[in-house]
Every structure is written in C-alpha cells, then in structure tokens.
PDB file of C-alpha atoms in Angstrom:
ATOM      1  CA  MET A   1      82.983 273.431 136.297  1.00 65.00           C
ATOM      2  CA  ASP A   2      85.631 275.702 134.771  1.00 79.00           C
ATOM      3  CA  LYS A   3      88.909 274.014 133.895  1.00 82.00           C
ATOM      4  CA  LEU A   4      92.368 274.624 135.298  1.00 93.00           C
ATOM      5  CA  SER A   5      95.773 274.099 133.753  1.00 95.00           C
ATOM      6  CA  PHE A   6      98.927 272.480 135.122  1.00 97.00           C
ATOM      7  CA  TYR A   7     101.973 273.095 132.947  1.00 96.00           C
ATOM      8  CA  GLY A   8      99.772 273.550 129.887  1.00 95.00           C
ATOM      9  CA  THR A   9      97.610 270.468 130.542  1.00 95.00           C
ATOM     10  CA  GLU A  10      93.923 271.275 131.024  1.00 95.00           C
ATOM     11  CA  ILE A  11      92.109 269.424 133.798  1.00 94.00           C
ATOM     12  CA  SER A  12      88.361 269.425 134.472  1.00 93.00           C
ATOM     13  CA  SER A  13      88.305 267.841 137.932  1.00 95.00           C
ATOM     14  CA  ARG A  14      89.804 269.836 140.799  1.00 97.00           C
ATOM     15  CA  LEU A  15      90.330 266.780 142.982  1.00 97.00           C
ATOM     16  CA  LEU A  16      93.692 264.989 142.896  1.00 97.00           C
ATOM     17  CA  LEU A  17      93.537 261.632 144.647  1.00 96.00           C
ATOM     18  CA  GLY A  18      96.248 259.547 146.280  1.00 95.00           C
ATOM     19  CA  THR A  19      96.359 255.782 145.751  1.00 93.00           C
ATOM     20  CA  ALA A  20      97.864 254.455 148.997  1.00 91.00           C
ATOM     21  CA  GLN A  21      96.331 252.453 151.868  1.00 92.00           C
ATOM     22  CA  TYR A  22      93.022 251.443 150.310  1.00 95.00           C
ATOM     23  CA  PRO A  23      91.365 248.252 151.592  1.00 94.00           C
ATOM     24  CA  SER A  24      91.711 246.623 148.171  1.00 93.00           C
ATOM     25  CA  PRO A  25      92.577 247.440 144.552  1.00 91.00           C
ATOM     26  CA  GLN A  26      88.902 247.210 143.672  1.00 93.00           C
ATOM     27  CA  VAL A  27      87.950 249.798 146.305  1.00 95.00           C
ATOM     28  CA  LEU A  28      90.703 252.075 145.032  1.00 95.00           C
ATOM     29  CA  ALA A  29      89.413 251.844 141.467  1.00 95.00           C
ATOM     30  CA  GLU A  30      85.822 252.471 142.523  1.00 96.00           C
ATOM     31  CA  ALA A  31      86.834 255.431 144.698  1.00 96.00           C
ATOM     32  CA  VAL A  32      88.772 257.086 141.873  1.00 96.00           C
ATOM     33  CA  ARG A  33      85.814 256.704 139.523  1.00 95.00           C
ATOM     34  CA  ALA A  34      83.348 257.982 142.137  1.00 97.00           C
ATOM     35  CA  SER A  35      85.497 261.034 142.863  1.00 96.00           C
ATOM     36  CA  GLY A  36      85.726 262.104 139.238  1.00 95.00           C
ATOM     37  CA  ALA A  37      89.470 262.680 139.714  1.00 96.00           C
ATOM     38  CA  GLU A  38      91.560 262.923 136.555  1.00 95.00           C
ATOM     39  CA  ILE A  39      94.933 262.903 138.322  1.00 96.00           C
ATOM     40  CA  VAL A  40      96.172 260.273 140.785  1.00 96.00           C
ATOM     41  CA  THR A  41      99.381 260.369 142.774  1.00 95.00           C
ATOM     42  CA  VAL A  42     101.598 257.291 142.855  1.00 92.00           C
ATOM     43  CA  SER A  43     104.698 256.609 144.931  1.00 88.00           C
ATOM     44  CA  LEU A  44     107.649 254.971 143.202  1.00 77.00           C
ATOM     45  CA  ARG A  45     108.243 253.033 146.411  1.00 64.00           C
ATOM     46  CA  ARG A  46     104.709 251.620 146.215  1.00 49.00           C
ATOM     47  CA  GLU A  47     105.156 250.727 142.558  1.00 49.00           C
ATOM     48  CA  SER A  48     108.453 248.905 142.887  1.00 50.00           C
ATOM     49  CA  GLY A  49     108.129 247.275 146.295  1.00 46.00           C
ATOM     50  CA  ARG A  50     107.649 243.754 144.928  1.00 47.00           C
ATOM     51  CA  LEU A  51     107.838 243.058 141.212  1.00 45.00           C
ATOM     52  CA  ARG A  52     104.570 241.196 140.713  1.00 51.00           C
ATOM     53  CA  GLU A  53     102.611 243.449 143.030  1.00 54.00           C
ATOM     54  CA  GLY A  54     104.062 246.520 141.340  1.00 58.00           C
ATOM     55  CA  GLN A  55     103.091 245.311 137.878  1.00 64.00           C
ATOM     56  CA  ASP A  56      99.526 244.567 138.986  1.00 75.00           C
ATOM     57  CA  PHE A  57      99.188 247.960 140.661  1.00 77.00           C
ATOM     58  CA  TRP A  58     100.543 249.827 137.647  1.00 77.00           C
ATOM     59  CA  GLY A  59      98.137 247.922 135.407  1.00 82.00           C
ATOM     60  CA  LEU A  60      95.247 248.994 137.657  1.00 84.00           C
ATOM     61  CA  ILE A  61      96.315 252.659 137.502  1.00 83.00           C
ATOM     62  CA  GLN A  62      96.651 252.572 133.730  1.00 82.00           C
ATOM     63  CA  GLY A  63      93.177 251.080 133.468  1.00 85.00           C
ATOM     64  CA  LEU A  64      91.655 254.060 135.278  1.00 87.00           C
ATOM     65  CA  GLY A  65      92.627 256.379 132.426  1.00 87.00           C
ATOM     66  CA  CYS A  66      93.925 259.048 134.813  1.00 92.00           C
ATOM     67  CA  LYS A  67      97.030 261.181 134.458  1.00 95.00           C
ATOM     68  CA  VAL A  68      99.709 260.005 136.886  1.00 95.00           C
ATOM     69  CA  LEU A  69     101.531 262.368 139.236  1.00 96.00           C
ATOM     70  CA  PRO A  70     104.471 260.386 140.703  1.00 95.00           C
ATOM     71  CA  ASN A  71     105.689 261.553 144.092  1.00 95.00           C
ATOM     72  CA  THR A  72     108.906 261.395 146.076  1.00 95.00           C
ATOM     73  CA  ALA A  73     107.155 260.432 149.311  1.00 91.00           C
ATOM     74  CA  GLY A  74     109.463 259.462 152.142  1.00 90.00           C
ATOM     75  CA  CYS A  75     112.515 261.314 150.851  1.00 94.00           C
ATOM     76  CA  HIS A  76     114.478 263.228 153.494  1.00 95.00           C
ATOM     77  CA  SER A  77     117.325 264.661 151.425  1.00 96.00           C
ATOM     78  CA  VAL A  78     117.781 266.545 148.181  1.00 97.00           C
ATOM     79  CA  GLN A  79     119.790 263.731 146.589  1.00 96.00           C
ATOM     80  CA  GLU A  80     117.237 261.095 147.574  1.00 96.00           C
ATOM     81  CA  ALA A  81     114.353 263.166 146.188  1.00 96.00           C
ATOM     82  CA  VAL A  82     116.143 263.958 142.922  1.00 97.00           C
ATOM     83  CA  THR A  83     117.156 260.331 142.365  1.00 96.00           C
ATOM     84  CA  THR A  84     113.630 259.106 143.131  1.00 95.00           C
ATOM     85  CA  ALA A  85     112.144 261.650 140.714  1.00 96.00           C
ATOM     86  CA  GLN A  86     114.514 260.581 137.960  1.00 96.00           C
ATOM     87  CA  MET A  87     113.607 256.944 138.486  1.00 93.00           C
ATOM     88  CA  ALA A  88     109.894 257.805 138.520  1.00 93.00           C
ATOM     89  CA  ARG A  89     110.214 259.585 135.177  1.00 94.00           C
ATOM     90  CA  GLU A  90     111.601 256.395 133.663  1.00 92.00           C
ATOM     91  CA  VAL A  91     108.955 254.150 135.237  1.00 88.00           C
ATOM     92  CA  PHE A  92     105.887 256.298 134.609  1.00 89.00           C
ATOM     93  CA  GLY A  93     106.958 258.138 131.473  1.00 91.00           C
ATOM     94  CA  THR A  94     106.006 261.625 132.643  1.00 94.00           C
ATOM     95  CA  PRO A  95     107.929 264.807 133.463  1.00 97.00           C
ATOM     96  CA  TRP A  96     105.439 265.547 136.261  1.00 97.00           C
ATOM     97  CA  VAL A  97     106.602 264.969 139.815  1.00 98.00           C
ATOM     98  CA  LYS A  98     105.122 265.825 143.180  1.00 98.00           C
ATOM     99  CA  LEU A  99     108.266 266.812 145.025  1.00 97.00           C
ATOM    100  CA  GLU A 100     108.527 265.998 148.725  1.00 96.00           C
ATOM    101  CA  VAL A 101     111.635 266.652 150.811  1.00 96.00           C
ATOM    102  CA  ILE A 102     110.679 265.910 154.407  1.00 95.00           C
ATOM    103  CA  GLY A 103     112.426 267.880 157.126  1.00 93.00           C
ATOM    104  CA  ASP A 104     110.762 266.623 160.312  1.00 90.00           C
ATOM    105  CA  ALA A 105     109.937 262.974 160.936  1.00 88.00           C
ATOM    106  CA  ASP A 106     107.120 263.639 163.416  1.00 88.00           C
ATOM    107  CA  THR A 107     105.101 266.259 161.521  1.00 90.00           C
ATOM    108  CA  LEU A 108     106.370 265.366 158.026  1.00 90.00           C
ATOM    109  CA  GLN A 109     106.834 269.105 157.530  1.00 93.00           C
ATOM    110  CA  PRO A 110     108.651 269.910 154.303  1.00 94.00           C
ATOM    111  CA  ASP A 111     112.271 271.018 154.417  1.00 95.00           C
ATOM    112  CA  VAL A 112     111.737 274.191 152.391  1.00 96.00           C
ATOM    113  CA  PHE A 113     115.473 274.776 151.943  1.00 97.00           C
ATOM    114  CA  GLY A 114     116.029 271.328 150.485  1.00 97.00           C
ATOM    115  CA  LEU A 115     112.785 271.605 148.562  1.00 97.00           C
ATOM    116  CA  VAL A 116     113.911 274.747 146.724  1.00 98.00           C
ATOM    117  CA  GLU A 117     117.286 273.188 145.924  1.00 98.00           C
ATOM    118  CA  ALA A 118     115.735 269.981 144.590  1.00 98.00           C
ATOM    119  CA  ALA A 119     113.095 271.918 142.627  1.00 98.00           C
ATOM    120  CA  LYS A 120     115.823 273.901 140.877  1.00 98.00           C
ATOM    121  CA  ILE A 121     117.771 270.767 139.952  1.00 98.00           C
ATOM    122  CA  LEU A 122     114.688 268.983 138.633  1.00 98.00           C
ATOM    123  CA  SER A 123     113.306 272.003 136.764  1.00 98.00           C
ATOM    124  CA  ASP A 124     116.658 272.432 135.014  1.00 98.00           C
ATOM    125  CA  ASP A 125     116.459 268.733 134.097  1.00 97.00           C
ATOM    126  CA  GLY A 126     113.103 269.175 132.344  1.00 97.00           C
ATOM    127  CA  PHE A 127     110.772 268.117 135.150  1.00 98.00           C
ATOM    128  CA  GLN A 128     107.460 269.840 135.796  1.00 98.00           C
ATOM    129  CA  VAL A 129     107.525 270.115 139.562  1.00 98.00           C
ATOM    130  CA  PHE A 130     104.573 270.146 141.968  1.00 98.00           C
ATOM    131  CA  PRO A 131     106.258 271.038 145.289  1.00 98.00           C
ATOM    132  CA  TYR A 132     104.699 269.974 148.588  1.00 97.00           C
ATOM    133  CA  THR A 133     105.454 272.974 150.777  1.00 97.00           C
ATOM    134  CA  THR A 134     104.299 275.033 153.725  1.00 96.00           C
ATOM    135  CA  ALA A 135     102.176 278.165 153.265  1.00 96.00           C
ATOM    136  CA  ASP A 136     105.276 280.353 153.610  1.00 96.00           C
ATOM    137  CA  LEU A 137     105.372 283.340 151.253  1.00 97.00           C
ATOM    138  CA  VAL A 138     109.159 283.488 150.988  1.00 97.00           C
ATOM    139  CA  ALA A 139     109.479 279.760 150.297  1.00 97.00           C
ATOM    140  CA  ALA A 140     106.746 280.086 147.686  1.00 98.00           C
ATOM    141  CA  GLU A 141     108.605 282.886 145.920  1.00 98.00           C
ATOM    142  CA  LYS A 142     111.830 280.881 145.918  1.00 98.00           C
ATOM    143  CA  LEU A 143     110.058 277.835 144.488  1.00 98.00           C
ATOM    144  CA  LEU A 144     108.629 279.917 141.656  1.00 98.00           C
ATOM    145  CA  GLU A 145     112.092 281.326 140.967  1.00 98.00           C
ATOM    146  CA  ALA A 146     113.391 277.737 140.887  1.00 98.00           C
ATOM    147  CA  GLY A 147     111.059 276.968 137.990  1.00 97.00           C
ATOM    148  CA  CYS A 148     107.879 275.656 139.643  1.00 98.00           C
ATOM    149  CA  GLN A 149     104.620 276.764 138.025  1.00 98.00           C
ATOM    150  CA  VAL A 150     102.387 275.133 140.663  1.00 98.00           C
ATOM    151  CA  LEU A 151     102.513 275.346 144.469  1.00 98.00           C
ATOM    152  CA  MET A 152     101.061 272.746 146.864  1.00 98.00           C
ATOM    153  CA  PRO A 153     100.891 274.175 150.414  1.00 98.00           C
ATOM    154  CA  TRP A 154      99.774 271.935 153.243  1.00 97.00           C
ATOM    155  CA  GLY A 155      96.546 272.463 155.132  1.00 96.00           C
ATOM    156  CA  ALA A 156      97.844 270.469 158.104  1.00 95.00           C
ATOM    157  CA  PRO A 157     100.385 267.677 158.619  1.00 94.00           C
ATOM    158  CA  ILE A 158      99.962 264.651 156.337  1.00 93.00           C
ATOM    159  CA  GLY A 159      97.309 262.193 157.453  1.00 91.00           C
ATOM    160  CA  THR A 160      96.059 264.204 160.435  1.00 94.00           C
ATOM    161  CA  GLY A 161      92.676 265.164 158.988  1.00 93.00           C
ATOM    162  CA  MET A 162      92.842 268.452 160.914  1.00 95.00           C
ATOM    163  CA  GLY A 163      91.761 270.621 157.986  1.00 95.00           C
ATOM    164  CA  LEU A 164      93.101 274.133 157.448  1.00 97.00           C
ATOM    165  CA  ASN A 165      95.353 274.908 160.419  1.00 95.00           C
ATOM    166  CA  ASP A 166      96.352 278.400 159.266  1.00 96.00           C
ATOM    167  CA  VAL A 167      93.644 280.038 157.186  1.00 96.00           C
ATOM    168  CA  TYR A 168      95.406 283.392 157.402  1.00 97.00           C
ATOM    169  CA  ALA A 169      98.568 281.999 155.797  1.00 97.00           C
ATOM    170  CA  LEU A 170      96.611 280.221 153.079  1.00 98.00           C
ATOM    171  CA  ARG A 171      94.587 283.342 152.333  1.00 97.00           C
ATOM    172  CA  SER A 172      97.777 285.420 152.172  1.00 97.00           C
ATOM    173  CA  LEU A 173      99.396 282.942 149.790  1.00 98.00           C
ATOM    174  CA  ARG A 174      96.389 283.123 147.498  1.00 97.00           C
ATOM    175  CA  ALA A 175      96.421 286.928 147.554  1.00 97.00           C
ATOM    176  CA  HIS A 176     100.166 287.174 146.854  1.00 97.00           C
ATOM    177  CA  PHE A 177     100.105 284.749 143.935  1.00 98.00           C
ATOM    178  CA  PRO A 178      96.734 285.267 142.205  1.00 96.00           C
ATOM    179  CA  ASP A 179      97.827 283.741 138.894  1.00 96.00           C
ATOM    180  CA  VAL A 180      99.692 280.682 140.193  1.00 97.00           C
ATOM    181  CA  PRO A 181      97.791 277.365 140.433  1.00 97.00           C
ATOM    182  CA  LEU A 182      97.573 276.563 144.151  1.00 98.00           C
ATOM    183  CA  VAL A 183      96.639 273.111 145.435  1.00 98.00           C
ATOM    184  CA  VAL A 184      95.994 272.397 149.114  1.00 98.00           C
ATOM    185  CA  ASP A 185      97.874 269.190 149.828  1.00 95.00           C
ATOM    186  CA  ALA A 186      97.773 267.254 153.113  1.00 92.00           C
ATOM    187  CA  GLY A 187      95.706 267.489 156.281  1.00 94.00           C
ATOM    188  CA  ILE A 188      92.264 267.539 154.701  1.00 96.00           C
ATOM    189  CA  GLY A 189      89.958 265.253 156.671  1.00 96.00           C
ATOM    190  CA  ARG A 190      86.384 266.119 155.725  1.00 97.00           C
ATOM    191  CA  PRO A 191      84.544 267.344 152.638  1.00 98.00           C
ATOM    192  CA  SER A 192      83.822 270.584 154.500  1.00 97.00           C
ATOM    193  CA  HIS A 193      87.573 271.208 154.816  1.00 98.00           C
ATOM    194  CA  ALA A 194      87.963 270.861 151.066  1.00 98.00           C
ATOM    195  CA  ALA A 195      85.026 273.176 150.391  1.00 98.00           C
ATOM    196  CA  GLU A 196      86.523 275.780 152.742  1.00 97.00           C
ATOM    197  CA  ALA A 197      89.834 275.713 150.873  1.00 98.00           C
ATOM    198  CA  MET A 198      88.073 276.088 147.541  1.00 98.00           C
ATOM    199  CA  GLU A 199      86.061 279.030 148.895  1.00 97.00           C
ATOM    200  CA  LEU A 200      89.394 280.729 149.676  1.00 97.00           C
ATOM    201  CA  GLY A 201      90.132 280.625 145.961  1.00 97.00           C
ATOM    202  CA  TYR A 202      92.390 277.586 145.831  1.00 98.00           C
ATOM    203  CA  ASP A 203      92.456 275.802 142.515  1.00 98.00           C
ATOM    204  CA  ALA A 204      92.380 272.164 143.611  1.00 98.00           C
ATOM    205  CA  ILE A 205      92.722 269.733 146.515  1.00 98.00           C
ATOM    206  CA  LEU A 206      95.046 266.745 146.824  1.00 97.00           C
ATOM    207  CA  LEU A 207      94.133 264.155 149.429  1.00 95.00           C
ATOM    208  CA  ASN A 208      94.537 260.482 150.206  1.00 96.00           C
ATOM    209  CA  THR A 209      93.997 259.345 153.797  1.00 95.00           C
ATOM    210  CA  ALA A 210      90.620 261.045 154.193  1.00 97.00           C
ATOM    211  CA  VAL A 211      89.276 258.751 151.484  1.00 97.00           C
ATOM    212  CA  SER A 212      91.379 255.588 151.766  1.00 96.00           C
ATOM    213  CA  LYS A 213      90.847 255.277 155.546  1.00 96.00           C
ATOM    214  CA  ALA A 214      87.163 256.278 155.584  1.00 96.00           C
ATOM    215  CA  GLY A 215      84.541 253.734 156.597  1.00 96.00           C
ATOM    216  CA  ASP A 216      83.210 253.914 153.042  1.00 97.00           C
ATOM    217  CA  PRO A 217      86.049 255.088 150.779  1.00 97.00           C
ATOM    218  CA  VAL A 218      83.863 255.138 147.666  1.00 98.00           C
ATOM    219  CA  GLY A 219      81.137 257.183 149.321  1.00 98.00           C
ATOM    220  CA  MET A 220      83.709 259.553 150.811  1.00 98.00           C
ATOM    221  CA  ALA A 221      85.408 260.012 147.435  1.00 98.00           C
ATOM    222  CA  ARG A 222      82.066 260.937 145.917  1.00 98.00           C
ATOM    223  CA  ALA A 223      81.379 263.381 148.770  1.00 98.00           C
ATOM    224  CA  PHE A 224      84.737 265.101 148.278  1.00 98.00           C
ATOM    225  CA  GLY A 225      84.097 265.471 144.575  1.00 97.00           C
ATOM    226  CA  LYS A 226      80.799 267.241 145.284  1.00 97.00           C
ATOM    227  CA  ALA A 227      82.249 269.415 148.074  1.00 98.00           C
ATOM    228  CA  ILE A 228      85.056 270.659 145.862  1.00 97.00           C
ATOM    229  CA  GLU A 229      82.612 271.554 143.105  1.00 96.00           C
ATOM    230  CA  ALA A 230      80.404 273.400 145.614  1.00 97.00           C
ATOM    231  CA  GLY A 231      83.357 275.276 147.088  1.00 97.00           C
ATOM    232  CA  ARG A 232      84.575 276.362 143.671  1.00 97.00           C
ATOM    233  CA  GLU A 233      81.141 277.542 142.574  1.00 96.00           C
ATOM    234  CA  GLY A 234      80.754 279.411 145.865  1.00 96.00           C
ATOM    235  CA  PHE A 235      84.079 281.192 145.327  1.00 96.00           C
ATOM    236  CA  LEU A 236      83.166 282.193 141.783  1.00 95.00           C
ATOM    237  CA  ALA A 237      79.802 283.510 143.007  1.00 95.00           C
ATOM    238  CA  VAL A 238      81.658 285.906 145.402  1.00 93.00           C
ATOM    239  CA  PRO A 239      80.458 285.203 148.977  1.00 89.00           C
ATOM    240  CA  ILE A 240      79.345 288.034 151.237  1.00 87.00           C
ATOM    241  CA  GLU A 241      81.923 289.344 153.692  1.00 86.00           C
ATOM    242  CA  PRO A 242      81.397 288.526 157.394  1.00 85.00           C
ATOM    243  CA  ARG A 243      80.375 291.451 159.587  1.00 83.00           C
ATOM    244  CA  ASP A 244      80.153 292.128 163.295  1.00 84.00           C
ATOM    245  CA  MET A 245      76.596 293.436 163.390  1.00 84.00           C
ATOM    246  CA  ALA A 246      73.366 291.806 162.324  1.00 85.00           C
ATOM    247  CA  ALA A 247      71.837 292.972 159.048  1.00 78.00           C
ATOM    248  CA  PRO A 248      68.157 292.225 158.396  1.00 77.00           C
ATOM    249  CA  SER A 249      67.474 290.285 155.226  1.00 76.00           C
ATOM    250  CA  THR A 250      63.990 291.838 155.124  1.00 71.00           C
ATOM    251  CA  PRO A 251      64.104 295.643 154.699  1.00 67.00           C
ATOM    252  CA  VAL A 252      62.606 297.751 157.496  1.00 60.00           C
ATOM    253  CA  PHE A 253      61.406 300.437 155.079  1.00 61.00           C
ATOM    254  CA  GLY A 254      57.772 299.933 154.165  1.00 61.00           C
ATOM    255  CA  ARG A 255      57.041 297.669 157.109  1.00 64.00           C
ATOM    256  CA  ALA A 256      53.464 297.709 158.320  1.00 61.00           C
ATOM    257  CA  THR A 257      52.937 299.642 161.546  1.00 61.00           C
ATOM    258  CA  PHE A 258      50.062 299.555 163.991  1.00 60.00           C
ATOM    259  CA  GLY A 259      48.978 302.591 165.967  1.00 57.00           C
TER     260      GLY A 259
END
C-alpha cells in the first residue's frame, strides 16, 4: 500500500490503534501485531495510574516497536489538556500528541473552541498536534491556522460503534482539504465502517473499542487491517458513481434476435 506522512514521518500502515481496555496485555500485543499498525495511542493517565503497572505497560508498548501517539483523553479544559500534553512529552519523549478537549460529557464531543486555543499553544511550544475534532469546516480551518498539519474528525461519538454518522460532512471535509492528512477517529465499530471511510479518500483510521471489546480482539484487529487496505485500494481505483437508473453490464448492441 502507498505510504502516508505525518509531520514528515512516513507510515506504511493506515491503521492507528488504541491500547485501552484489552482483556490482557498479551491480547493487546497480539492484536497490535495482527493489525499491522505502526502507531499506537497511549493515555498519560493509563501510563501513570500506578507506578508498577505503568512501568510494565510502557515496557510492553516499547516492545511492540510502534511509534507512540500520546493523547490527552479525559481533558475538559485548555489548561488541563496543555498540561497533560507537556507531561506526556516528558514521559514518552515525543512531540506528537493527540489533542482532546472534551466539551460534552455525554457525547464526548470535542470543544472546538478550546481545541483551537490549545492547539495554538502546543504548536507554538513545538508540539506536532493531532486534533480530535468534529467534521466542521470552519473548525478545521482554524486548527490548520493554529499550526496543525493533521486533522482527526470523528465518525461518531467515542465508543459507540455507530460508524460514519455524517457522510456528507466527512466528504465535504475531504474535498475542502485535499492535501491535508485526514484520519477518522472515533465511532468506528465494524471493518466495513473503516473501509467506507477509506473509500471516501480518508488517509487513515484510528480506533480502539471496536477491537479491544470485540469477542476476538486479535481476529478483529486483523480484519480491520484488511478492510482499511481494501478501502484504500478501492479509492485509488476510482469507484463508479452511483446512478438512479439501471445500466446493463452486457451491451444490447449485437444481441442475438429471433424472428
């Protein structure tokens, strides 16, 4: 599959995988390997919850050989998100950060106003920000102006598994920003959802719950890896446009007739 680039770093796999809520560390490791993911997201809160547990978890992540994308999950204010990002940079040794500023506790919808403010602060501080946002065109433009070079619009609220709730908005975002890496983040529940997003021209998919909570996380991780590859190849092959009327696949001209 063709490669993509995040802040100058080339990546082969277009699946970014979260590391929370797996049945065991062993299942997590096997799922990451089965998926082919080269980037895993890690929460600072998960890493530093209890010292011994945090050290063991970090050792497991390092052993996978993946690039780490720390996140500010659970942050509800600009100051909280910025402080968490700064701490994550020290712990994980990377300028990358998946920036979350949650505005609604029920839907976990991003606070796009706080998100833009925090993105500006972090970008000015040398961070390479991956903002978790809605598929709003104005918010996207403001995030790019704030220094972001990647956008991560949601498909649906985190953990719902509902898929792509607003295909029109996602398609519009792709059309307005053809040269910006776009990653669908949150709401993906099935491999078919991921393939659909890739067929829209999205560059990658970030997911967690759909794999970690599956009956067979390893098998589901493998399925997502294949679906994302298929969706990308389908997009590059240029699918036919839907039409209202039937069109015969066998030409009528030259058909045998009987008198």
